[in-house]
PDB file of C-alpha atoms in Angstrom:
ATOM      1  CA  MET A 150       0.000   0.000   0.000  1.00  0.00           C
ATOM      2  CA  ILE A 151       2.891   2.365   0.654  1.00  0.00           C
ATOM      3  CA  ASN A 152       3.829   2.017  -3.018  1.00  0.00           C
ATOM      4  CA  GLN A 153       0.372   3.271  -4.008  1.00  0.00           C
ATOM      5  CA  LEU A 154       0.616   6.212  -1.641  1.00  0.00           C
ATOM      6  CA  VAL A 155       4.043   7.163  -2.985  1.00  0.00           C
ATOM      7  CA  GLU A 156       2.820   6.983  -6.581  1.00  0.00           C
ATOM      8  CA  LYS A 157      -0.185   9.199  -5.803  1.00  0.00           C
ATOM      9  CA  ILE A 158       2.057  11.738  -4.087  1.00  0.00           C
ATOM     10  CA  LYS A 159       4.315  11.800  -7.139  1.00  0.00           C
ATOM     11  CA  LYS A 160       1.348  12.131  -9.496  1.00  0.00           C
ATOM     12  CA  THR A 161      -0.248  15.034  -7.616  1.00  0.00           C
ATOM     13  CA  ASN A 162       3.058  16.587  -6.456  1.00  0.00           C
ATOM     14  CA  ALA A 163       1.216  17.085  -3.180  1.00  0.00           C
ATOM     15  CA  PRO A 164       2.595  15.452  -0.003  1.00  0.00           C
ATOM     16  CA  VAL A 165      -0.668  16.411   1.674  1.00  0.00           C
ATOM     17  CA  VAL A 166      -3.481  14.566   3.417  1.00  0.00           C
ATOM     18  CA  VAL A 167      -6.812  16.236   4.216  1.00  0.00           C
ATOM     19  CA  GLY A 168      -8.175  15.375   7.643  1.00  0.00           C
ATOM     20  CA  LEU A 169     -11.900  14.728   7.520  1.00  0.00           C
ATOM     21  CA  ASP A 170     -12.627  15.513  11.179  1.00  0.00           C
ATOM     22  CA  PRO A 171     -16.134  16.999  11.101  1.00  0.00           C
ATOM     23  CA  MET A 172     -17.937  18.595  14.029  1.00  0.00           C
ATOM     24  CA  LEU A 173     -21.504  19.829  13.732  1.00  0.00           C
ATOM     25  CA  SER A 174     -20.286  23.351  14.429  1.00  0.00           C
ATOM     26  CA  TYR A 175     -18.175  23.169  11.267  1.00  0.00           C
ATOM     27  CA  ILE A 176     -21.057  22.233   8.974  1.00  0.00           C
ATOM     28  CA  PRO A 177     -22.799  25.056   7.049  1.00  0.00           C
ATOM     29  CA  GLU A 178     -26.368  25.779   8.015  1.00  0.00           C
ATOM     30  CA  HIS A 179     -27.841  24.829   4.634  1.00  0.00           C
ATOM     31  CA  ILE A 180     -26.485  21.274   4.961  1.00  0.00           C
ATOM     32  CA  LEU A 181     -27.715  20.894   8.537  1.00  0.00           C
ATOM     33  CA  LYS A 182     -31.166  22.219   7.643  1.00  0.00           C
ATOM     34  CA  LYS A 183     -31.585  19.820   4.742  1.00  0.00           C
ATOM     35  CA  SER A 184     -30.538  16.862   6.858  1.00  0.00           C
ATOM     36  CA  TYR A 185     -32.691  17.819   9.850  1.00  0.00           C
ATOM     37  CA  ASP A 186     -35.699  18.448   7.608  1.00  0.00           C
ATOM     38  CA  GLU A 187     -35.396  14.891   6.305  1.00  0.00           C
ATOM     39  CA  TYR A 188     -34.297  12.977   9.415  1.00  0.00           C
ATOM     40  CA  GLY A 189     -35.090  15.315  12.304  1.00  0.00           C
ATOM     41  CA  GLU A 190     -32.648  16.506  14.925  1.00  0.00           C
ATOM     42  CA  THR A 191     -31.524  12.943  15.493  1.00  0.00           C
ATOM     43  CA  LEU A 192     -28.287  10.978  15.405  1.00  0.00           C
ATOM     44  CA  LYS A 193     -29.250   9.911  11.900  1.00  0.00           C
ATOM     45  CA  GLY A 194     -29.760  13.537  10.918  1.00  0.00           C
ATOM     46  CA  ALA A 195     -26.377  14.505  12.319  1.00  0.00           C
ATOM     47  CA  ALA A 196     -24.601  11.609  10.606  1.00  0.00           C
ATOM     48  CA  GLU A 197     -26.231  12.388   7.272  1.00  0.00           C
ATOM     49  CA  ALA A 198     -25.111  16.023   7.555  1.00  0.00           C
ATOM     50  CA  VAL A 199     -21.559  14.861   8.303  1.00  0.00           C
ATOM     51  CA  PHE A 200     -21.477  12.660   5.229  1.00  0.00           C
ATOM     52  CA  GLU A 201     -22.869  15.347   2.918  1.00  0.00           C
ATOM     53  CA  TYR A 202     -20.353  17.840   4.296  1.00  0.00           C
ATOM     54  CA  ASN A 203     -17.509  15.379   3.678  1.00  0.00           C
ATOM     55  CA  LYS A 204     -18.799  14.591   0.210  1.00  0.00           C
ATOM     56  CA  GLY A 205     -18.722  18.245  -0.811  1.00  0.00           C
ATOM     57  CA  ILE A 206     -15.121  18.609   0.329  1.00  0.00           C
ATOM     58  CA  VAL A 207     -13.970  15.357  -1.264  1.00  0.00           C
ATOM     59  CA  ASP A 208     -15.593  16.312  -4.572  1.00  0.00           C
ATOM     60  CA  ASN A 209     -13.467  19.453  -4.579  1.00  0.00           C
ATOM     61  CA  ILE A 210     -10.079  18.078  -3.494  1.00  0.00           C
ATOM     62  CA  TYR A 211      -9.830  14.492  -4.785  1.00  0.00           C
ATOM     63  CA  ASP A 212      -7.949  15.524  -7.937  1.00  0.00           C
ATOM     64  CA  ILE A 213      -5.258  17.563  -6.149  1.00  0.00           C
ATOM     65  CA  VAL A 214      -4.311  15.420  -3.120  1.00  0.00           C
ATOM     66  CA  PRO A 215      -3.336  11.761  -2.738  1.00  0.00           C
ATOM     67  CA  ALA A 216      -5.082  10.950   0.532  1.00  0.00           C
ATOM     68  CA  VAL A 217      -7.605  11.774   3.237  1.00  0.00           C
ATOM     69  CA  LYS A 218      -7.580  10.996   6.961  1.00  0.00           C
ATOM     70  CA  PRO A 219     -10.982  10.651   8.668  1.00  0.00           C
ATOM     71  CA  GLN A 220     -10.767  10.743  12.496  1.00  0.00           C
ATOM     72  CA  ILE A 221     -13.099   8.060  13.789  1.00  0.00           C
ATOM     73  CA  ALA A 222     -14.013   9.778  17.076  1.00  0.00           C
ATOM     74  CA  MET A 223     -15.770  12.539  15.159  1.00  0.00           C
ATOM     75  CA  TYR A 224     -18.086   9.861  13.790  1.00  0.00           C
ATOM     76  CA  GLU A 225     -18.351   7.617  16.850  1.00  0.00           C
ATOM     77  CA  GLN A 226     -19.867  10.491  18.824  1.00  0.00           C
ATOM     78  CA  PHE A 227     -23.043   9.919  16.807  1.00  0.00           C
ATOM     79  CA  GLY A 228     -23.168   6.215  17.647  1.00  0.00           C
ATOM     80  CA  ILE A 229     -24.016   3.549  15.084  1.00  0.00           C
ATOM     81  CA  GLU A 230     -25.291   6.158  12.635  1.00  0.00           C
ATOM     82  CA  GLY A 231     -21.971   7.964  12.898  1.00  0.00           C
ATOM     83  CA  LEU A 232     -19.995   4.784  12.265  1.00  0.00           C
ATOM     84  CA  ALA A 233     -22.136   4.177   9.191  1.00  0.00           C
ATOM     85  CA  ALA A 234     -21.202   7.688   7.999  1.00  0.00           C
ATOM     86  CA  PHE A 235     -17.536   6.841   8.613  1.00  0.00           C
ATOM     87  CA  LYS A 236     -17.823   3.735   6.445  1.00  0.00           C
ATOM     88  CA  ARG A 237     -19.706   5.657   3.741  1.00  0.00           C
ATOM     89  CA  THR A 238     -16.951   8.286   3.803  1.00  0.00           C
ATOM     90  CA  VAL A 239     -14.234   5.640   3.415  1.00  0.00           C
ATOM     91  CA  ASP A 240     -16.057   4.046   0.499  1.00  0.00           C
ATOM     92  CA  TYR A 241     -16.769   7.357  -1.222  1.00  0.00           C
ATOM     93  CA  CYS A 242     -13.135   8.425  -0.939  1.00  0.00           C
ATOM     94  CA  HIS A 243     -12.066   5.135  -2.498  1.00  0.00           C
ATOM     95  CA  GLU A 244     -14.525   5.709  -5.346  1.00  0.00           C
ATOM     96  CA  LYS A 245     -12.699   8.989  -5.973  1.00  0.00           C
ATOM     97  CA  GLY A 246      -9.341   7.233  -6.050  1.00  0.00           C
ATOM     98  CA  LEU A 247      -8.032   8.530  -2.731  1.00  0.00           C
ATOM     99  CA  VAL A 248      -5.866   6.658  -0.242  1.00  0.00           C
ATOM    100  CA  VAL A 249      -7.678   6.524   3.119  1.00  0.00           C
ATOM    101  CA  ILE A 250      -5.797   6.771   6.407  1.00  0.00           C
ATOM    102  CA  GLY A 251      -8.138   5.812   9.236  1.00  0.00           C
ATOM    103  CA  ASP A 252      -7.147   7.847  12.286  1.00  0.00           C
ATOM    104  CA  ILE A 253      -8.220   5.320  14.911  1.00  0.00           C
ATOM    105  CA  LYS A 254      -5.191   5.269  17.299  1.00  0.00           C
ATOM    106  CA  ARG A 255      -5.914   1.737  18.435  1.00  0.00           C
ATOM    107  CA  GLY A 256      -3.624  -0.037  20.867  1.00  0.00           C
ATOM    108  CA  ASP A 257      -4.259  -3.336  22.615  1.00  0.00           C
ATOM    109  CA  ILE A 258      -2.804  -6.852  22.740  1.00  0.00           C
ATOM    110  CA  GLY A 259      -3.284 -10.321  21.319  1.00  0.00           C
ATOM    111  CA  SER A 260      -6.652 -11.234  19.884  1.00  0.00           C
ATOM    112  CA  THR A 261      -8.056  -7.781  20.671  1.00  0.00           C
ATOM    113  CA  SER A 262      -5.370  -6.090  18.604  1.00  0.00           C
ATOM    114  CA  THR A 263      -5.970  -8.603  15.829  1.00  0.00           C
ATOM    115  CA  ALA A 264      -9.693  -7.866  15.900  1.00  0.00           C
ATOM    116  CA  TYR A 265      -9.042  -4.130  15.546  1.00  0.00           C
ATOM    117  CA  ALA A 266      -6.686  -4.780  12.643  1.00  0.00           C
ATOM    118  CA  VAL A 267      -9.079  -7.179  10.913  1.00  0.00           C
ATOM    119  CA  GLY A 268     -12.011  -4.804  11.331  1.00  0.00           C
ATOM    120  CA  HIS A 269     -10.227  -1.810   9.862  1.00  0.00           C
ATOM    121  CA  ILE A 270      -7.616  -3.015   7.364  1.00  0.00           C
ATOM    122  CA  GLY A 271      -8.235  -6.761   7.064  1.00  0.00           C
ATOM    123  CA  LYS A 272     -10.838  -9.346   6.235  1.00  0.00           C
ATOM    124  CA  VAL A 273     -13.234 -11.182   8.527  1.00  0.00           C
ATOM    125  CA  THR A 274     -14.738 -14.610   7.833  1.00  0.00           C
ATOM    126  CA  VAL A 275     -18.415 -15.196   8.515  1.00  0.00           C
ATOM    127  CA  GLY A 276     -19.325 -18.798   7.831  1.00  0.00           C
ATOM    128  CA  SER A 277     -18.313 -19.518   4.249  1.00  0.00           C
ATOM    129  CA  LYS A 278     -17.984 -15.842   3.293  1.00  0.00           C
ATOM    130  CA  THR A 279     -15.268 -13.227   3.733  1.00  0.00           C
ATOM    131  CA  TYR A 280     -15.810  -9.496   4.187  1.00  0.00           C
ATOM    132  CA  THR A 281     -13.700  -6.330   4.381  1.00  0.00           C
ATOM    133  CA  PRO A 282     -15.572  -4.517   7.178  1.00  0.00           C
ATOM    134  CA  ILE A 283     -14.292  -0.917   7.025  1.00  0.00           C
ATOM    135  CA  ASP A 284     -11.417  -1.169   4.550  1.00  0.00           C
ATOM    136  CA  GLU A 285      -9.139   1.796   5.185  1.00  0.00           C
ATOM    137  CA  ASP A 286      -5.717   1.632   3.511  1.00  0.00           C
ATOM    138  CA  PHE A 287      -3.729   2.714   6.583  1.00  0.00           C
ATOM    139  CA  VAL A 288      -4.611   3.189  10.242  1.00  0.00           C
ATOM    140  CA  THR A 289      -2.906   4.959  13.128  1.00  0.00           C
ATOM    141  CA  VAL A 290      -1.858   2.818  16.093  1.00  0.00           C
ATOM    142  CA  ASN A 291      -0.600   3.455  19.623  1.00  0.00           C
ATOM    143  CA  PRO A 292       2.614   1.572  20.551  1.00  0.00           C
ATOM    144  CA  TYR A 293       2.312   2.019  24.317  1.00  0.00           C
ATOM    145  CA  LEU A 294       1.602  -1.703  24.892  1.00  0.00           C
ATOM    146  CA  GLY A 295       4.720  -2.727  22.963  1.00  0.00           C
ATOM    147  CA  SER A 296       5.160  -5.304  20.218  1.00  0.00           C
ATOM    148  CA  ASP A 297       2.156  -7.304  21.443  1.00  0.00           C
ATOM    149  CA  GLY A 298      -0.044  -4.462  20.254  1.00  0.00           C
ATOM    150  CA  ILE A 299       1.720  -3.799  16.950  1.00  0.00           C
ATOM    151  CA  LYS A 300       2.613  -7.234  15.566  1.00  0.00           C
ATOM    152  CA  PRO A 301      -1.023  -8.250  14.931  1.00  0.00           C
ATOM    153  CA  PHE A 302      -1.438  -5.125  12.796  1.00  0.00           C
ATOM    154  CA  ILE A 303       1.767  -5.880  10.894  1.00  0.00           C
ATOM    155  CA  ASP A 304       0.562  -9.425  10.216  1.00  0.00           C
ATOM    156  CA  VAL A 305      -2.719  -8.112   8.802  1.00  0.00           C
ATOM    157  CA  CYS A 306      -0.817  -5.528   6.749  1.00  0.00           C
ATOM    158  CA  LYS A 307       1.276  -8.281   5.168  1.00  0.00           C
ATOM    159  CA  GLU A 308      -1.795 -10.368   4.352  1.00  0.00           C
ATOM    160  CA  ASN A 309      -3.764  -7.505   2.809  1.00  0.00           C
ATOM    161  CA  ASP A 310      -1.141  -5.037   1.488  1.00  0.00           C
ATOM    162  CA  LYS A 311      -2.188  -2.373   3.971  1.00  0.00           C
ATOM    163  CA  GLY A 312      -0.227  -0.056   6.269  1.00  0.00           C
ATOM    164  CA  ILE A 313      -0.039   1.551   9.691  1.00  0.00           C
ATOM    165  CA  PHE A 314       1.295   4.786  11.155  1.00  0.00           C
ATOM    166  CA  VAL A 315       2.685   4.362  14.672  1.00  0.00           C
ATOM    167  CA  LEU A 316       2.496   7.273  17.120  1.00  0.00           C
ATOM    168  CA  VAL A 317       6.070   8.383  17.847  1.00  0.00           C
ATOM    169  CA  LYS A 318       6.119  12.121  18.656  1.00  0.00           C
ATOM    170  CA  THR A 319       2.648  13.614  18.580  1.00  0.00           C
ATOM    171  CA  SER A 320       1.809  17.273  17.920  1.00  0.00           C
ATOM    172  CA  ASN A 321      -0.134  18.065  21.099  1.00  0.00           C
ATOM    173  CA  PRO A 322       1.407  20.388  23.735  1.00  0.00           C
ATOM    174  CA  SER A 323       1.531  17.793  26.527  1.00  0.00           C
ATOM    175  CA  SER A 324       3.095  15.033  24.419  1.00  0.00           C
ATOM    176  CA  GLY A 325       6.404  15.557  26.196  1.00  0.00           C
ATOM    177  CA  GLU A 326       4.978  14.430  29.541  1.00  0.00           C
ATOM    178  CA  PHE A 327       5.770  10.880  28.447  1.00  0.00           C
ATOM    179  CA  GLN A 328       7.332  11.006  24.995  1.00  0.00           C
ATOM    180  CA  ASP A 329      10.245  13.243  26.037  1.00  0.00           C
ATOM    181  CA  ARG A 330      11.077  11.312  29.224  1.00  0.00           C
ATOM    182  CA  LEU A 331      14.630  10.066  29.306  1.00  0.00           C
ATOM    183  CA  VAL A 332      15.201   6.306  29.234  1.00  0.00           C
ATOM    184  CA  ASP A 333      18.845   5.300  29.564  1.00  0.00           C
ATOM    185  CA  GLY A 334      19.699   8.907  28.794  1.00  0.00           C
ATOM    186  CA  ARG A 335      17.603   9.169  25.632  1.00  0.00           C
ATOM    187  CA  PRO A 336      14.095  10.524  25.030  1.00  0.00           C
ATOM    188  CA  LEU A 337      11.448   7.846  24.787  1.00  0.00           C
ATOM    189  CA  TYR A 338      10.339   9.032  21.327  1.00  0.00           C
ATOM    190  CA  GLU A 339      13.794   8.118  19.954  1.00  0.00           C
ATOM    191  CA  LEU A 340      13.497   4.571  21.300  1.00  0.00           C
ATOM    192  CA  VAL A 341      10.018   4.242  19.811  1.00  0.00           C
ATOM    193  CA  GLY A 342      11.330   5.583  16.488  1.00  0.00           C
ATOM    194  CA  GLU A 343      14.096   2.976  16.418  1.00  0.00           C
ATOM    195  CA  GLN A 344      11.553   0.245  17.129  1.00  0.00           C
ATOM    196  CA  VAL A 345       9.306   1.537  14.326  1.00  0.00           C
ATOM    197  CA  ASP A 346      12.285   1.279  11.974  1.00  0.00           C
ATOM    198  CA  LYS A 347      12.805  -2.357  13.047  1.00  0.00           C
ATOM    199  CA  TRP A 348       9.125  -3.216  12.650  1.00  0.00           C
ATOM    200  CA  GLY A 349       9.189  -1.567   9.262  1.00  0.00           C
ATOM    201  CA  GLN A 350      11.937  -3.838   7.976  1.00  0.00           C
ATOM    202  CA  GLU A 351       9.445  -6.705   8.208  1.00  0.00           C
ATOM    203  CA  CYS A 352       6.940  -4.973   5.948  1.00  0.00           C
ATOM    204  CA  MET A 353       8.784  -3.164   3.164  1.00  0.00           C
ATOM    205  CA  GLY A 354       7.432  -1.759  -0.070  1.00  0.00           C
ATOM    206  CA  ASP A 355       9.768  -0.805  -2.909  1.00  0.00           C
ATOM    207  CA  SER A 356      11.492   2.126  -1.178  1.00  0.00           C
ATOM    208  CA  TYR A 357       9.525   2.705   2.009  1.00  0.00           C
ATOM    209  CA  SER A 358       7.890   0.538   4.636  1.00  0.00           C
ATOM    210  CA  ASN A 359       4.205  -0.080   5.162  1.00  0.00           C
ATOM    211  CA  VAL A 360       4.953   0.709   8.811  1.00  0.00           C
ATOM    212  CA  GLY A 361       5.002   4.495   9.082  1.00  0.00           C
ATOM    213  CA  ALA A 362       5.326   6.943  11.963  1.00  0.00           C
ATOM    214  CA  VAL A 363       3.346   9.898  13.281  1.00  0.00           C
ATOM    215  CA  VAL A 364       5.592  12.888  14.070  1.00  0.00           C
ATOM    216  CA  GLY A 365       3.990  16.266  14.730  1.00  0.00           C
ATOM    217  CA  ALA A 366       4.782  19.391  12.730  1.00  0.00           C
ATOM    218  CA  THR A 367       4.974  21.309  16.009  1.00  0.00           C
ATOM    219  CA  TYR A 368       8.266  19.625  16.969  1.00  0.00           C
ATOM    220  CA  PRO A 369      10.600  20.163  13.972  1.00  0.00           C
ATOM    221  CA  GLU A 370      13.840  19.519  15.892  1.00  0.00           C
ATOM    222  CA  GLN A 371      12.579  16.135  17.043  1.00  0.00           C
ATOM    223  CA  GLY A 372      11.332  15.505  13.520  1.00  0.00           C
ATOM    224  CA  LYS A 373      14.825  16.071  12.152  1.00  0.00           C
ATOM    225  CA  ILE A 374      16.271  13.532  14.580  1.00  0.00           C
ATOM    226  CA  LEU A 375      13.572  10.957  13.861  1.00  0.00           C
ATOM    227  CA  ARG A 376      13.984  11.314  10.095  1.00  0.00           C
ATOM    228  CA  LYS A 377      17.571  10.093  10.507  1.00  0.00           C
ATOM    229  CA  LEU A 378      16.569   7.251  12.829  1.00  0.00           C
ATOM    230  CA  MET A 379      13.844   6.048  10.435  1.00  0.00           C
ATOM    231  CA  PRO A 380      15.259   6.435   6.892  1.00  0.00           C
ATOM    232  CA  LYS A 381      12.780   4.043   5.239  1.00  0.00           C
ATOM    233  CA  THR A 382       9.782   5.133   7.287  1.00  0.00           C
ATOM    234  CA  PHE A 383       7.056   7.345   5.824  1.00  0.00           C
ATOM    235  CA  ILE A 384       6.130  10.052   8.308  1.00  0.00           C
ATOM    236  CA  LEU A 385       2.544  11.235   8.778  1.00  0.00           C
ATOM    237  CA  VAL A 386       2.802  14.828  10.010  1.00  0.00           C
ATOM    238  CA  PRO A 387      -0.143  16.301  11.956  1.00  0.00           C
ATOM    239  CA  GLY A 388      -0.148  19.792  13.414  1.00  0.00           C
ATOM    240  CA  TYR A 389       0.052  21.866  10.232  1.00  0.00           C
ATOM    241  CA  GLY A 390      -2.097  24.984  10.034  1.00  0.00           C
ATOM    242  CA  ALA A 391      -4.524  25.267  12.941  1.00  0.00           C
ATOM    243  CA  GLN A 392      -1.959  23.865  15.426  1.00  0.00           C
ATOM    244  CA  GLY A 393       0.771  26.204  14.186  1.00  0.00           C
ATOM    245  CA  GLY A 394       2.937  24.078  11.879  1.00  0.00           C
ATOM    246  CA  LYS A 395       4.182  25.713   8.653  1.00  0.00           C
ATOM    247  CA  GLY A 396       5.865  24.429   5.521  1.00  0.00           C
ATOM    248  CA  LYS A 397       9.247  25.879   6.493  1.00  0.00           C
ATOM    249  CA  ASP A 398       9.174  23.775   9.676  1.00  0.00           C
ATOM    250  CA  LEU A 399       8.882  20.530   7.749  1.00  0.00           C
ATOM    251  CA  VAL A 400      11.838  20.477   5.360  1.00  0.00           C
ATOM    252  CA  ASP A 401      13.766  17.977   7.486  1.00  0.00           C
ATOM    253  CA  TYR A 402      10.851  15.534   7.604  1.00  0.00           C
ATOM    254  CA  PHE A 403      11.503  14.708   3.938  1.00  0.00           C
ATOM    255  CA  ASN A 404      14.314  12.604   2.499  1.00  0.00           C
ATOM    256  CA  GLU A 405      16.663  13.673  -0.284  1.00  0.00           C
ATOM    257  CA  ASP A 406      14.344  12.010  -2.805  1.00  0.00           C
ATOM    258  CA  GLY A 407      11.687  14.601  -1.886  1.00  0.00           C
ATOM    259  CA  LEU A 408       9.531  11.871  -0.373  1.00  0.00           C
ATOM    260  CA  GLY A 409       9.160  10.280   3.038  1.00  0.00           C
ATOM    261  CA  ALA A 410       6.488  12.505   4.576  1.00  0.00           C
ATOM    262  CA  ILE A 411       2.837  13.407   4.128  1.00  0.00           C
ATOM    263  CA  VAL A 412       1.443  16.433   5.958  1.00  0.00           C
ATOM    264  CA  ASN A 413      -2.056  16.577   7.416  1.00  0.00           C
ATOM    265  CA  SER A 414      -4.358  19.544   7.796  1.00  0.00           C
ATOM    266  CA  SER A 415      -7.869  19.131   9.146  1.00  0.00           C
ATOM    267  CA  ARG A 416      -9.619  22.257  10.438  1.00  0.00           C
ATOM    268  CA  GLY A 417      -7.419  24.490   8.298  1.00  0.00           C
ATOM    269  CA  ILE A 418      -8.969  22.943   5.201  1.00  0.00           C
ATOM    270  CA  ILE A 419     -12.416  21.653   6.077  1.00  0.00           C
ATOM    271  CA  CYS A 420     -13.250  24.860   7.981  1.00  0.00           C
ATOM    272  CA  ALA A 421     -11.495  27.190   5.575  1.00  0.00           C
ATOM    273  CA  TYR A 422     -14.677  29.124   4.806  1.00  0.00           C
ATOM    274  CA  LYS A 423     -14.754  30.272   8.448  1.00  0.00           C
ATOM    275  CA  GLN A 424     -11.296  31.868   8.153  1.00  0.00           C
ATOM    276  CA  GLU A 425     -10.957  35.537   7.256  1.00  0.00           C
ATOM    277  CA  LYS A 426      -8.656  34.644   4.350  1.00  0.00           C
ATOM    278  CA  TYR A 427     -11.372  32.578   2.661  1.00  0.00           C
ATOM    279  CA  ALA A 428     -14.493  34.278   4.020  1.00  0.00           C
ATOM    280  CA  SER A 429     -15.383  35.661   0.581  1.00  0.00           C
ATOM    281  CA  PHE A 430     -16.375  32.156  -0.535  1.00  0.00           C
ATOM    282  CA  GLY A 431     -19.251  32.077   1.945  1.00  0.00           C
ATOM    283  CA  SER A 432     -20.827  29.045   3.575  1.00  0.00           C
ATOM    284  CA  LEU A 433     -22.651  27.964   0.406  1.00  0.00           C
ATOM    285  CA  ASN A 434     -19.270  27.583  -1.301  1.00  0.00           C
ATOM    286  CA  TYR A 435     -17.480  26.038   1.690  1.00  0.00           C
ATOM    287  CA  ALA A 436     -16.025  23.259  -0.470  1.00  0.00           C
ATOM    288  CA  ASP A 437     -14.500  25.761  -2.904  1.00  0.00           C
ATOM    289  CA  ALA A 438     -12.854  27.450   0.070  1.00  0.00           C
ATOM    290  CA  SER A 439     -11.482  24.063   1.126  1.00  0.00           C
ATOM    291  CA  ARG A 440     -10.005  23.527  -2.321  1.00  0.00           C
ATOM    292  CA  GLN A 441      -8.277  26.906  -2.265  1.00  0.00           C
ATOM    293  CA  ALA A 442      -6.916  26.266   1.229  1.00  0.00           C
ATOM    294  CA  THR A 443      -5.575  22.924   0.009  1.00  0.00           C
ATOM    295  CA  LEU A 444      -3.875  24.546  -2.985  1.00  0.00           C
ATOM    296  CA  ASP A 445      -2.320  27.142  -0.685  1.00  0.00           C
ATOM    297  CA  MET A 446      -1.049  24.423   1.639  1.00  0.00           C
ATOM    298  CA  ILE A 447       0.466  22.458  -1.243  1.00  0.00           C
ATOM    299  CA  GLU A 448       2.230  25.593  -2.484  1.00  0.00           C
ATOM    300  CA  ASP A 449       3.549  26.392   0.995  1.00  0.00           C
ATOM    301  CA  ILE A 450       4.997  22.901   1.509  1.00  0.00           C
ATOM    302  CA  ASN A 451       6.412  22.543  -1.999  1.00  0.00           C
ATOM    303  CA  THR A 452       8.013  25.976  -1.858  1.00  0.00           C
ATOM    304  CA  ALA A 453       9.632  25.118   1.480  1.00  0.00           C
ATOM    305  CA  ARG A 454      11.058  21.815   0.280  1.00  0.00           C
ATOM    306  CA  GLY A 455      12.237  23.314  -3.031  1.00  0.00           C
TER     307      GLY A 455
END
């Protein structure tokens, strides 16, 4: 799967992933009204509004980016109806030719970890039939439980040509409470990065591994160190835009081949119409604002990396 992602990045010249992390407060009034008129102010109505909102954005960005990253919690908050909207979003993005990174941050052990992996990036057998339940291309995973939590995902990746991104140095302000703690004189994130590199050697594509890493844009110095520790690891970079990351901060996340990283923006793109810079588009043209914000992000990153 990493080979497909790399090819799509090369084709679009856009090392960018759009985070589909919808909240009801983000959704324009005309979409909410239409959904509530049909389904009422119900969980079904909310989930339908979320899907229509996503669909408008995807229709306007699918030809200029290689991938999207829906965050499952934003869907789970609406219960079963929300999960159905998550699955519909995954399927619709695939119809548009996009790579889908499921931001699920799962982390458990043994059969539980296997069940998570099977449900999201694998196949499940029901009697004489086999199904692909959710069918993302990559998912994010939490390594805190060690190899017991990661190996089941790697096994499923090998069986189904899928991938994972392991949390290494996250973009949130308090990440250092644990990730920066010294272990034998070294920060924990470095030890996790080295382990990700080892896991990745078991699951290689042509040039990069199907085992990637999550390293936040808000910590460029740590990103520079981790790039060297994980030369064959593709880095998923959250924290661009709304969290403060800029293209100039990310140069060292990329390898000399110009590849090796894909940068995420969520609110900065899907809520672009709410920003002063894009306010002229208006809420009716929210998806056009998202496209322009995406183009601006691509230009910023490509200019920075030369």
